[in-house]
mmCIF file of C-alpha atoms in Angstrom:
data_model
loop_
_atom_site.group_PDB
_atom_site.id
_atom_site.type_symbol
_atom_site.label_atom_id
_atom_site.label_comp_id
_atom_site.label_asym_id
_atom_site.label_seq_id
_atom_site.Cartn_x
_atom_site.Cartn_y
_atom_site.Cartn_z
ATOM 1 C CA UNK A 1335 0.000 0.000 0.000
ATOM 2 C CA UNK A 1336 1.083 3.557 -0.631
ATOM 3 C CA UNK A 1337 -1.148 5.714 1.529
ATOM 4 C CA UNK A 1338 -0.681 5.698 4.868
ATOM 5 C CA UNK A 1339 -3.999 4.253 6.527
ATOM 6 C CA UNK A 1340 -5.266 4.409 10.697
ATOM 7 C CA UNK A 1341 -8.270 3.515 11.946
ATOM 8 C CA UNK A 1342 -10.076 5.382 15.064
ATOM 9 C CA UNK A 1343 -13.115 2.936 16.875
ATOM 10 C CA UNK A 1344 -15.108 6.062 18.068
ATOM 11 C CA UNK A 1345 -17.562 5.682 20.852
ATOM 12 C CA UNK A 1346 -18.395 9.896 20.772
ATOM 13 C CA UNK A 1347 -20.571 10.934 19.337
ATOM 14 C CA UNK A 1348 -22.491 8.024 17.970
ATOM 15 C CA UNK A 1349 -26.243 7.044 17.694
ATOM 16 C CA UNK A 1350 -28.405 4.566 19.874
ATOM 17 C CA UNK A 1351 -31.005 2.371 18.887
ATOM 18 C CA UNK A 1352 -33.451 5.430 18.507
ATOM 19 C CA UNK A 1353 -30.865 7.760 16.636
ATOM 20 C CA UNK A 1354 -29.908 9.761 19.559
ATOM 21 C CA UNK A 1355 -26.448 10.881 19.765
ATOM 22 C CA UNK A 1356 -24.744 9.074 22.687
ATOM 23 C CA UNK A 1357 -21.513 8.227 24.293
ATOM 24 C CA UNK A 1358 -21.073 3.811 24.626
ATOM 25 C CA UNK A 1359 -18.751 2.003 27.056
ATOM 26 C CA UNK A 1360 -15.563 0.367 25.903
ATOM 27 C CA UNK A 1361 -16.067 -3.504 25.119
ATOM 28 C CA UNK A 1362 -12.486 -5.062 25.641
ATOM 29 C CA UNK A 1363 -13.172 -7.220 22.945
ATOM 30 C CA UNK A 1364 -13.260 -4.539 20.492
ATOM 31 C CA UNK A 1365 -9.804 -3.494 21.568
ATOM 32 C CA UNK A 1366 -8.409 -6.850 20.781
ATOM 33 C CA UNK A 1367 -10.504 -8.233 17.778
ATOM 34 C CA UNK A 1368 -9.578 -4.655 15.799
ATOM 35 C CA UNK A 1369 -6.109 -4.400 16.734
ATOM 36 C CA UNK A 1370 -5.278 -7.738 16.062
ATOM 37 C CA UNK A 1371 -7.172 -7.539 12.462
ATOM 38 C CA UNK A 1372 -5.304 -3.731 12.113
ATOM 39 C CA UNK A 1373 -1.909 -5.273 12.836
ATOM 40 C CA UNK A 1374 -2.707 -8.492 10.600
ATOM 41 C CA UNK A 1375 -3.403 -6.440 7.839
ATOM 42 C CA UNK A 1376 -0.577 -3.828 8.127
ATOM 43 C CA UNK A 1377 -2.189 -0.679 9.772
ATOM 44 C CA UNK A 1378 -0.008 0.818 12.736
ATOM 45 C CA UNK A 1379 -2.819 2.879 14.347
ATOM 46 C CA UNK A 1380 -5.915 1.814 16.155
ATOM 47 C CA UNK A 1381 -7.384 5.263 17.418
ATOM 48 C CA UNK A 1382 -9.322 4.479 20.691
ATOM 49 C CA UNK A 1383 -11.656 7.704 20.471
ATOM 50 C CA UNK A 1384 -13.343 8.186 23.911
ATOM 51 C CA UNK A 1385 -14.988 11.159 26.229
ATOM 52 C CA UNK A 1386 -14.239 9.849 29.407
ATOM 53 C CA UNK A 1387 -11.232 9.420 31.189
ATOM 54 C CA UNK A 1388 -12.138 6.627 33.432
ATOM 55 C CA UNK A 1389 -12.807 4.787 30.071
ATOM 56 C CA UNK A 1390 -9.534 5.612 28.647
ATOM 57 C CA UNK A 1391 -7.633 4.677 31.803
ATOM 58 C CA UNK A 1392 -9.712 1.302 31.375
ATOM 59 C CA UNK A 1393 -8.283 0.884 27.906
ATOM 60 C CA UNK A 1394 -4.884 1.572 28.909
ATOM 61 C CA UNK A 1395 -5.069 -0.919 31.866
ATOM 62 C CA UNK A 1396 -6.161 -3.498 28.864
ATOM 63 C CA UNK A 1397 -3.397 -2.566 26.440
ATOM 64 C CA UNK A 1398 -0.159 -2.070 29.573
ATOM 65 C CA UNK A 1399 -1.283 -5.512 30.706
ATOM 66 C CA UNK A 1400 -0.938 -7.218 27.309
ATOM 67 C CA UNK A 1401 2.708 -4.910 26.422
ATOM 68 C CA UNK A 1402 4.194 -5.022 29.446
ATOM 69 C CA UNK A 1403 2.426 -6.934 31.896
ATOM 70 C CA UNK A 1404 1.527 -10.895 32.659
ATOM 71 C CA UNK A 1405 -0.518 -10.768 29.435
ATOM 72 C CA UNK A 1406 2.574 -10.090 27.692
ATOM 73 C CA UNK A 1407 4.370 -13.433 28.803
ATOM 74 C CA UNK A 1408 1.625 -15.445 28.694
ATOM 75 C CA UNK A 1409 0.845 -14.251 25.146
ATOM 76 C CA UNK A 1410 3.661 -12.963 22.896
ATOM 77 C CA UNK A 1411 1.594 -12.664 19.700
ATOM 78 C CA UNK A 1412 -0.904 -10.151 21.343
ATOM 79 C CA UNK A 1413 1.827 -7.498 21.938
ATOM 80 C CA UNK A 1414 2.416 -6.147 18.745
ATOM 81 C CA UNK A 1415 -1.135 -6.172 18.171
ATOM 82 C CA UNK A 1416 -2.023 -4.204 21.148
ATOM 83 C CA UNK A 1417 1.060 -1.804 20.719
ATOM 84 C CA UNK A 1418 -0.834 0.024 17.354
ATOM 85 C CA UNK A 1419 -3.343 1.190 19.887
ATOM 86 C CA UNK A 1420 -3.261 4.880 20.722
ATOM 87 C CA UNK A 1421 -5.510 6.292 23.052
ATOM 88 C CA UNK A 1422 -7.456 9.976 22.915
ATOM 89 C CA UNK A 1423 -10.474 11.758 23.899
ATOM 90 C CA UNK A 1424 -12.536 13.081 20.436
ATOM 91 C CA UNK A 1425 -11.615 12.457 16.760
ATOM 92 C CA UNK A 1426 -9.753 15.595 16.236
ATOM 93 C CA UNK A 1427 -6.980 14.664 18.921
ATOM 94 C CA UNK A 1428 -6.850 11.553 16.149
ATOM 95 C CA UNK A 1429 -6.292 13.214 13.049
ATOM 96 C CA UNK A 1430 -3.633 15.480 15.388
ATOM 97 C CA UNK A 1431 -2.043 12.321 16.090
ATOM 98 C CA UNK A 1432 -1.405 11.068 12.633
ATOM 99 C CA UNK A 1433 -0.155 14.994 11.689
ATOM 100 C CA UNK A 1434 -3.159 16.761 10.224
ATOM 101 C CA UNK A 1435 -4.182 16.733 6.807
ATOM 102 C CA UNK A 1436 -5.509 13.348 7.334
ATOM 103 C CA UNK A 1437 -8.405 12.472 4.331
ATOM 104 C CA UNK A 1438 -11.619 11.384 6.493
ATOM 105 C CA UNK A 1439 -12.999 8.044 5.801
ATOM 106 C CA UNK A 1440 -16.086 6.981 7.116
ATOM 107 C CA UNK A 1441 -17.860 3.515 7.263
ATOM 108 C CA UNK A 1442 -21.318 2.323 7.841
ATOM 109 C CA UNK A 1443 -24.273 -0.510 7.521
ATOM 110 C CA UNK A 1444 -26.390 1.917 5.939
ATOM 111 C CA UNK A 1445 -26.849 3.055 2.006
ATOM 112 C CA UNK A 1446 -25.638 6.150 2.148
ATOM 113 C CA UNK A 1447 -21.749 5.512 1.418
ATOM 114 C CA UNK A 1448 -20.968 5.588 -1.993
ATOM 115 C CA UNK A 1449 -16.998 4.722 -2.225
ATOM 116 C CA UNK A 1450 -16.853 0.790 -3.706
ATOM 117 C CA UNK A 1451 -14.403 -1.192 -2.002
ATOM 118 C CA UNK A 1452 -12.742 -1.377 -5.258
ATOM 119 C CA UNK A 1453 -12.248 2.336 -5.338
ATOM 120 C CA UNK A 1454 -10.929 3.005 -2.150
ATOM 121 C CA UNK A 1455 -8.595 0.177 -2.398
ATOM 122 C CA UNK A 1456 -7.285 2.070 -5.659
ATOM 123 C CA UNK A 1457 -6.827 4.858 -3.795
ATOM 124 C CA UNK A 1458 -4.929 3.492 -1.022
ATOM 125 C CA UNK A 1459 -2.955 2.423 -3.915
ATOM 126 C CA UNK A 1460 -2.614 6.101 -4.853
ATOM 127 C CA UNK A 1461 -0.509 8.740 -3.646
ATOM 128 C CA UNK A 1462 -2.672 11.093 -1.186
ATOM 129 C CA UNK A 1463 -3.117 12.399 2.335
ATOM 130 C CA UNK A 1464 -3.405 9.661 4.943
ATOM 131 C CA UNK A 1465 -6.560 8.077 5.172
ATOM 132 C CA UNK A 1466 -8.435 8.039 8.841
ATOM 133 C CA UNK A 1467 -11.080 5.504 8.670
ATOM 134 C CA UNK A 1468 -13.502 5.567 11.118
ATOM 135 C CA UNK A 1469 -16.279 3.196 12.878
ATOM 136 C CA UNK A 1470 -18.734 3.477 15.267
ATOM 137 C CA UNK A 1471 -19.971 1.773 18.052
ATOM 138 C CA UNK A 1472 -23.336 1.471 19.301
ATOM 139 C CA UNK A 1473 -25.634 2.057 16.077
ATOM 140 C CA UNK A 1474 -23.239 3.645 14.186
ATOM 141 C CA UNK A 1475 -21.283 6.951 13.852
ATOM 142 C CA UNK A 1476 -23.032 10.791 14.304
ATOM 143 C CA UNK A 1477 -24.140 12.357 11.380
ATOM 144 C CA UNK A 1478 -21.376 15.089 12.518
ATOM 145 C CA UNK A 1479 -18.824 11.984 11.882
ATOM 146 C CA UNK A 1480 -20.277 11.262 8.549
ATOM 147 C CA UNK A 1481 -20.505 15.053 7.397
ATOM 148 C CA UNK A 1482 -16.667 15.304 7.565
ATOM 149 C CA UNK A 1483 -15.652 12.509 5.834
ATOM 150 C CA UNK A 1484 -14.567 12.866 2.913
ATOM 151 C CA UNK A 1485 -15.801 9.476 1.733
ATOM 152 C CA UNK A 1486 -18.249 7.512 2.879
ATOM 153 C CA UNK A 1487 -17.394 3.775 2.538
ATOM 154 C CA UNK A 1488 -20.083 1.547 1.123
ATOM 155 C CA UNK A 1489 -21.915 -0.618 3.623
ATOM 156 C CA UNK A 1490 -20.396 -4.777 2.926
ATOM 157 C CA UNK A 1491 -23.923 -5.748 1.235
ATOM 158 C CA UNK A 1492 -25.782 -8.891 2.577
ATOM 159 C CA UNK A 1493 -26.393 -11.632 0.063
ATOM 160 C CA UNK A 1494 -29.898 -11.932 1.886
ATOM 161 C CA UNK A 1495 -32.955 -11.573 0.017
ATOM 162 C CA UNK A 1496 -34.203 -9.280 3.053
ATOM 163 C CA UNK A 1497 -30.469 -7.381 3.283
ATOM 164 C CA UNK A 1498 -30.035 -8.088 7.266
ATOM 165 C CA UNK A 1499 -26.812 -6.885 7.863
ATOM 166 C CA UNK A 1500 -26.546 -6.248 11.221
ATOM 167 C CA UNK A 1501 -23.032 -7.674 11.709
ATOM 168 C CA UNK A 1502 -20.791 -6.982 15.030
ATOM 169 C CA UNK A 1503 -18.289 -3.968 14.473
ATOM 170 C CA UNK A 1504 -15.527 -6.201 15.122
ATOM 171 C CA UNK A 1505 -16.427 -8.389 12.537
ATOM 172 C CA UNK A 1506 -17.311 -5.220 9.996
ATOM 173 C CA UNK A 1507 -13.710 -3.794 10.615
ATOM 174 C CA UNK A 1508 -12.324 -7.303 10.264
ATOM 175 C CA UNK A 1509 -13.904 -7.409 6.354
ATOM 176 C CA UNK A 1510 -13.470 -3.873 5.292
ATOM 177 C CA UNK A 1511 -9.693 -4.295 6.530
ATOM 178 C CA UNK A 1512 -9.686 -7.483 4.231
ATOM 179 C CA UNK A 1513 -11.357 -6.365 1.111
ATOM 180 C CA UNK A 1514 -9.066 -2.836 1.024
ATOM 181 C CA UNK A 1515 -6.036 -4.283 1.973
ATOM 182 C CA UNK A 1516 -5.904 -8.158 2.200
ATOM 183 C CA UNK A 1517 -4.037 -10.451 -0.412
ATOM 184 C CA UNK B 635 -24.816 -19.909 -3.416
ATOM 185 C CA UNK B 636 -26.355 -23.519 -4.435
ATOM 186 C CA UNK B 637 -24.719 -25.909 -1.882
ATOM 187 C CA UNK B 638 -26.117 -25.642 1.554
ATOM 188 C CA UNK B 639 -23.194 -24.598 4.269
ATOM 189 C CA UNK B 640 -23.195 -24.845 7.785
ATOM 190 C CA UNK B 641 -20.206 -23.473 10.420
ATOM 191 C CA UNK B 642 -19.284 -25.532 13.682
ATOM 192 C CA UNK B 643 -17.350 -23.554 16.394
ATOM 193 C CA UNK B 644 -15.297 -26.042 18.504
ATOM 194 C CA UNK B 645 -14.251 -26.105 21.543
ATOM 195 C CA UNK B 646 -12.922 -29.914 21.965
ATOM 196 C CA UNK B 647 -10.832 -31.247 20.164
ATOM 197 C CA UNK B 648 -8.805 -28.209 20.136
ATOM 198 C CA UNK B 649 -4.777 -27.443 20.724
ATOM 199 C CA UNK B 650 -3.759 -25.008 23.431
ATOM 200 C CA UNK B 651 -0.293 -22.701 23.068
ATOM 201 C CA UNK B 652 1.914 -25.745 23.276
ATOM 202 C CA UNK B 653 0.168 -28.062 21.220
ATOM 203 C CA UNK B 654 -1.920 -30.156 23.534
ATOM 204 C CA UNK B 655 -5.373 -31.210 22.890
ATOM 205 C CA UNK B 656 -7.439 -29.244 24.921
ATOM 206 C CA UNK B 657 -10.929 -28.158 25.699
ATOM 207 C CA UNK B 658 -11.562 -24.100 26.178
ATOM 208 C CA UNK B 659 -14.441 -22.280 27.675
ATOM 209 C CA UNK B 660 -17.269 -20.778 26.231
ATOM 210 C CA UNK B 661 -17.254 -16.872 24.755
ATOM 211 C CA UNK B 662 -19.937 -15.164 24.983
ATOM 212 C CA UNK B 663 -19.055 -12.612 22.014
ATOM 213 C CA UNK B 664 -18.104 -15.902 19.854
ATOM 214 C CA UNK B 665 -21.433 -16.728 19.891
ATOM 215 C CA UNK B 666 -22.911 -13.454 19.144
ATOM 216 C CA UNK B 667 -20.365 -12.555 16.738
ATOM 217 C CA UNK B 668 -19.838 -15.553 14.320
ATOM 218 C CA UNK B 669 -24.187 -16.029 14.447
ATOM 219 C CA UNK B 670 -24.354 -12.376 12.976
ATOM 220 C CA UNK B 671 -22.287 -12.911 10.597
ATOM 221 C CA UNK B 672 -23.131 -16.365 9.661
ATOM 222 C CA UNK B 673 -27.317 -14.771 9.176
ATOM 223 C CA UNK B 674 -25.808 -11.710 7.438
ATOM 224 C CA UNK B 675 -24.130 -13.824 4.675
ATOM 225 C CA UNK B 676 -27.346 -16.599 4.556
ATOM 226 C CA UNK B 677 -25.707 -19.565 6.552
ATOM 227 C CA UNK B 678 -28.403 -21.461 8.637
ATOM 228 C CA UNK B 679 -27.140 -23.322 10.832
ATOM 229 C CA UNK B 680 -23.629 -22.467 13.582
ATOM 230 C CA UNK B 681 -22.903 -25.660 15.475
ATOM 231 C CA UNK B 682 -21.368 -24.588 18.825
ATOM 232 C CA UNK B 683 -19.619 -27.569 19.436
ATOM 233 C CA UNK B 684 -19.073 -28.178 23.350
ATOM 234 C CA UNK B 685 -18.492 -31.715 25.384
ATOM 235 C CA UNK B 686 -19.671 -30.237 29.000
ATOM 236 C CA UNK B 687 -23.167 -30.038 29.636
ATOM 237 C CA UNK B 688 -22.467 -26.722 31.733
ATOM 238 C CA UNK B 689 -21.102 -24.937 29.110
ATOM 239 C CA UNK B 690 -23.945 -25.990 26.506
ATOM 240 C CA UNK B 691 -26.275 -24.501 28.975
ATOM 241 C CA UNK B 692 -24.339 -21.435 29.122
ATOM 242 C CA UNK B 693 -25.043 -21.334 25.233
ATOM 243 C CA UNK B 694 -28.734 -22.132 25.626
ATOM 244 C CA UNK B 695 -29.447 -19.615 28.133
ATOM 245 C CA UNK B 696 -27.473 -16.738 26.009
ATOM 246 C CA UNK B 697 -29.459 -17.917 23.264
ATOM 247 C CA UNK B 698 -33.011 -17.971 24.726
ATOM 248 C CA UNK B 699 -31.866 -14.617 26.402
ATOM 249 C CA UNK B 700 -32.136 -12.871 23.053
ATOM 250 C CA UNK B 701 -34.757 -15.040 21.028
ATOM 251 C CA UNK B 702 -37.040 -15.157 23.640
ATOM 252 C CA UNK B 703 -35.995 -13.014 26.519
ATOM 253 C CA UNK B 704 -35.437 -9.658 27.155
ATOM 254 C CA UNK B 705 -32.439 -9.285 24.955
ATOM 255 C CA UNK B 706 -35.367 -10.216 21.937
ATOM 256 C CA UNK B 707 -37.635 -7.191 23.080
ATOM 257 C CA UNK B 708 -34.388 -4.439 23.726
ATOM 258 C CA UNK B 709 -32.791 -5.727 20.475
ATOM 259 C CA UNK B 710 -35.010 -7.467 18.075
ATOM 260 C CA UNK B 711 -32.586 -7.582 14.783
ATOM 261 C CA UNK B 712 -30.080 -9.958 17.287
ATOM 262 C CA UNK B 713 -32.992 -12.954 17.351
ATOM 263 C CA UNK B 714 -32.726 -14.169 13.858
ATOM 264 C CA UNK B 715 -28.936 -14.003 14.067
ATOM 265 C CA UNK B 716 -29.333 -16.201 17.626
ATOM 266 C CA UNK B 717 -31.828 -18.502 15.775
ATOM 267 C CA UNK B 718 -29.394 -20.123 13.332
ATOM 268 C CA UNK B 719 -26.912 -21.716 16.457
ATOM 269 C CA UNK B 720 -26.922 -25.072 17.175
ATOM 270 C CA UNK B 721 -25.547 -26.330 20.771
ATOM 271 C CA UNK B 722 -24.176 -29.961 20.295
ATOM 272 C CA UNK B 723 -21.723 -32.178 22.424
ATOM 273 C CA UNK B 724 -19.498 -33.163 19.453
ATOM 274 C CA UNK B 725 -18.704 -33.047 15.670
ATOM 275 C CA UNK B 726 -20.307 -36.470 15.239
ATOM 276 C CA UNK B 727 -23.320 -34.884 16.251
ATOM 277 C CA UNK B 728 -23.307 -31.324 13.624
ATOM 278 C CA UNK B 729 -22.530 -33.664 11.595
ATOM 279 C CA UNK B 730 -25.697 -35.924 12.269
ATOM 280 C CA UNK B 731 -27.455 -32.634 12.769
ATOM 281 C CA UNK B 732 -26.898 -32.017 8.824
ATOM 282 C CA UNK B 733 -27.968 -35.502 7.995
ATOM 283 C CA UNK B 734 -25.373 -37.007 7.254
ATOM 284 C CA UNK B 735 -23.091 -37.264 4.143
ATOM 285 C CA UNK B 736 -21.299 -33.591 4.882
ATOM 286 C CA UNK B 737 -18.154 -32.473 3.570
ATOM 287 C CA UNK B 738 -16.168 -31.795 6.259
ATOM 288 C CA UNK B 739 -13.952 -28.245 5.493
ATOM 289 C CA UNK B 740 -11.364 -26.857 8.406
ATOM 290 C CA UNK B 741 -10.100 -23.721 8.821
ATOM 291 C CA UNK B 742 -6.555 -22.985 10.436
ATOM 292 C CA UNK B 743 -4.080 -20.037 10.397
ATOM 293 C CA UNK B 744 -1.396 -22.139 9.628
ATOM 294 C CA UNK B 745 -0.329 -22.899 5.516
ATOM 295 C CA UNK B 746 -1.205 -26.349 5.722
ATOM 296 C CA UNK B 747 -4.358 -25.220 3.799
ATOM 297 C CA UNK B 748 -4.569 -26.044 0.285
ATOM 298 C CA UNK B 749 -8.155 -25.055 -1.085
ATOM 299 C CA UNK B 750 -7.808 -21.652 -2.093
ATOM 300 C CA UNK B 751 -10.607 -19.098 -1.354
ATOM 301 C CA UNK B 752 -11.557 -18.577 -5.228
ATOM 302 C CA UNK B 753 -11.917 -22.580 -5.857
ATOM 303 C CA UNK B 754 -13.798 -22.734 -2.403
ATOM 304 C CA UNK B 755 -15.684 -20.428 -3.716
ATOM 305 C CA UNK B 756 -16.568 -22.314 -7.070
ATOM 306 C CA UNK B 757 -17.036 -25.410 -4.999
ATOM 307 C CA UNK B 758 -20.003 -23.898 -3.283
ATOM 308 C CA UNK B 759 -21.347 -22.975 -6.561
ATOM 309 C CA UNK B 760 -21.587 -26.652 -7.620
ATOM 310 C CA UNK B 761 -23.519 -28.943 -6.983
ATOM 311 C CA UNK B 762 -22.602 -30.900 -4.068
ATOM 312 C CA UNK B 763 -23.386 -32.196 -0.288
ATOM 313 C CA UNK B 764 -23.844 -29.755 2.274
ATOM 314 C CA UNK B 765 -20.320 -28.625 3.723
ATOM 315 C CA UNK B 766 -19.397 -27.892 7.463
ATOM 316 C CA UNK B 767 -16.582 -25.268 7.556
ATOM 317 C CA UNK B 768 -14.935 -26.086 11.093
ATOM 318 C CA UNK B 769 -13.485 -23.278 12.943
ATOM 319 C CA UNK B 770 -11.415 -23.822 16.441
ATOM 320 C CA UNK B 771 -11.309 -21.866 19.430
ATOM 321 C CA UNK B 772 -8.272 -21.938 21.282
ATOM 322 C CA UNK B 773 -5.172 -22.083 19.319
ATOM 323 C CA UNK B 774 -7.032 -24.009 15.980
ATOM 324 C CA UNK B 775 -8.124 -27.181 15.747
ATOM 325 C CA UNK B 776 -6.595 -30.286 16.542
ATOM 326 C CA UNK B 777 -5.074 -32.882 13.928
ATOM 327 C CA UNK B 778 -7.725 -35.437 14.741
ATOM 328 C CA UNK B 779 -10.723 -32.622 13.404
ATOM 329 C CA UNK B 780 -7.784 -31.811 10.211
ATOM 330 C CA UNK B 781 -7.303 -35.259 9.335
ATOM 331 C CA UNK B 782 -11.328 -35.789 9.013
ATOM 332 C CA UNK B 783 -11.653 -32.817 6.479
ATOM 333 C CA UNK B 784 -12.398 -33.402 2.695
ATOM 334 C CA UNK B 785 -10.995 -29.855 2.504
ATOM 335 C CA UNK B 786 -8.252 -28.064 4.485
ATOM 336 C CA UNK B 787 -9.032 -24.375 3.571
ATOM 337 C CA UNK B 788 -5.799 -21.584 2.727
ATOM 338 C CA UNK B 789 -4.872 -19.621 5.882
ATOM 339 C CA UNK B 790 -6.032 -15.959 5.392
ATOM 340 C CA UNK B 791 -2.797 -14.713 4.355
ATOM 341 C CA UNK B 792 -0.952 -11.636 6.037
ATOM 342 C CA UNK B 793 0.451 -8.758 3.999
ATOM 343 C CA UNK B 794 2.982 -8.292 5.991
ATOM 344 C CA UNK B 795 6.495 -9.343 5.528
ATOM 345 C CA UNK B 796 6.768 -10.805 8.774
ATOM 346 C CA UNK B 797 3.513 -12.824 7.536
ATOM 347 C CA UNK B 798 1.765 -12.096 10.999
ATOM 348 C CA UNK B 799 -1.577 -13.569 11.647
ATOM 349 C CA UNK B 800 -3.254 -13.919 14.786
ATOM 350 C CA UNK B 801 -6.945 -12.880 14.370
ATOM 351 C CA UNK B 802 -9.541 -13.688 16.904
ATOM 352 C CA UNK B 803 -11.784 -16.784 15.458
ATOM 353 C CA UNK B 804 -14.659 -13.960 15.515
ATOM 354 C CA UNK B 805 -12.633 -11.849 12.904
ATOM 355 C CA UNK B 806 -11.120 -15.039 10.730
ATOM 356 C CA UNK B 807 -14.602 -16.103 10.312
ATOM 357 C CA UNK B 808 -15.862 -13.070 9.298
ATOM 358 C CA UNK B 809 -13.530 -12.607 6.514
ATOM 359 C CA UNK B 810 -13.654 -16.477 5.309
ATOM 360 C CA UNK B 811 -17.670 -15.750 5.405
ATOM 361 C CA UNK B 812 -17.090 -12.565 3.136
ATOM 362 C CA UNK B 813 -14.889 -14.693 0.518
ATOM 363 C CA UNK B 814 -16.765 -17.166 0.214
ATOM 364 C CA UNK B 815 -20.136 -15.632 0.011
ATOM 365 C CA UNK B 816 -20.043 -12.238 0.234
ATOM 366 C CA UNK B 817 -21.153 -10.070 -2.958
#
């Protein structure tokens, strides 16, 4: 790949079952699934985007145990994966992180992206800005996410007749990871 | 897709970190995880594949929680997902649960796979018996479940030069789903 590429899991703002904007806990899972699938597939930041600094601290706990602490021994394999993690409070302290000028990518279960997988895996392929692409927890990222991306990645389209798609966000960043960047 | 397919999640026999055949403990975001994705991409049936009747009772009562509890009136899209597992005490039995005359397919992270994704693919095109992919918890199956298979499918296959590959079981089926049937 020739673009730089970092993902941030943001839990602010995103919407709840009933489309209110909403701040969700950190599921330790999610830490591990994502940067284990980020450092698979070659990406070297996992953005950890949360409010609260209780929740951060809880994420950091997670990630010191499994680089430094009895995680660490027990496991080898997990370190690297949990060393691409990077923790901050609100999506713009993530683009800071990577240096600014970072192209917004956003993802979702819903219609409204319109960048193919194809395309954006061309344009990784391209030179450009570094890409930032971003999921949400709970029911999906605020429309204040979505309005500053600069692409909106397709939803990964059921083969169902009746188009459920209601797959786990560690399993959706899993497959986007594969089909823009897998071999 | 024209051959029926059905997933089994083991949890005996599998190897632990050294090798040993082992039997691990239930996850509760296994189950949630691989039965989304296995009703997102039209597969009926996940066998979770457990020898201890305590832990197949975990299963059934995180099950019933959300196809007939609670969890089915908070979050009603997670019930047809829950409806497609399966809770049996062995492999013998998903395979009996199939009726019989399956094509047994395993999964490992390891390169002693040989059926590529794209003939996989074809393969559940054709006309054939119903196939069980086999995926193991723990550190992958154990040679007794590989030496059963008609089909040892490739490991999903790292671009990184240090060929690193340690997803969860919740991500690696995700992405094997999305190859083989995803559109």
């Amino acid at each position: 790949m020739t673009r730089r590429i970092a993902l941030a899991l943001i839990h602010y703002p995103v919407r709840d079952r009933a489309g209110a904007v909403v701040t969700t806990a950190v599921t330790n899972l999610d830490v591990h699934d994502i940067a284990r699938s980020a450092h698979t597939y070659g990406v070297g930041d996992l953005f950890i985007v949360h409010p609260i600094a209780a929740q951060r601290e809880l994420v950091q706990r997670i990630t010191t145990h499994w680089i430094d602490g009895s995680g660490a021994r027990r496991i080898p394999d997990r370190k690297p994966a949990m060393e691409v993690v990077r923790i901050v409070s609100s999506l713009d302290e993530a683009v800071a992180g990577i240096g600014g000028g970072v192209e917004l990518w956003t993802t979702s279960a819903s219609s409204d992206g319109t960048l193919s997988f194809g395309a954006a895996r061309e344009r990784l392929q391209s030179d450009g800005p570094p890409v930032l692409l971003c999921f949400g927890t709970g029911w999906g990222l605020a429309p204040e996410v979505m309005n500053r991306a600069a692409a909106q990645l397709a939803p990964i389209a059921s083969p169902r007749s009746d188009g459920y798609n209601h797959l786990s966000v560690r399993a959706a960043a899993a497959i986007i990871l594969d089909r823009l960047l897998g071999v």
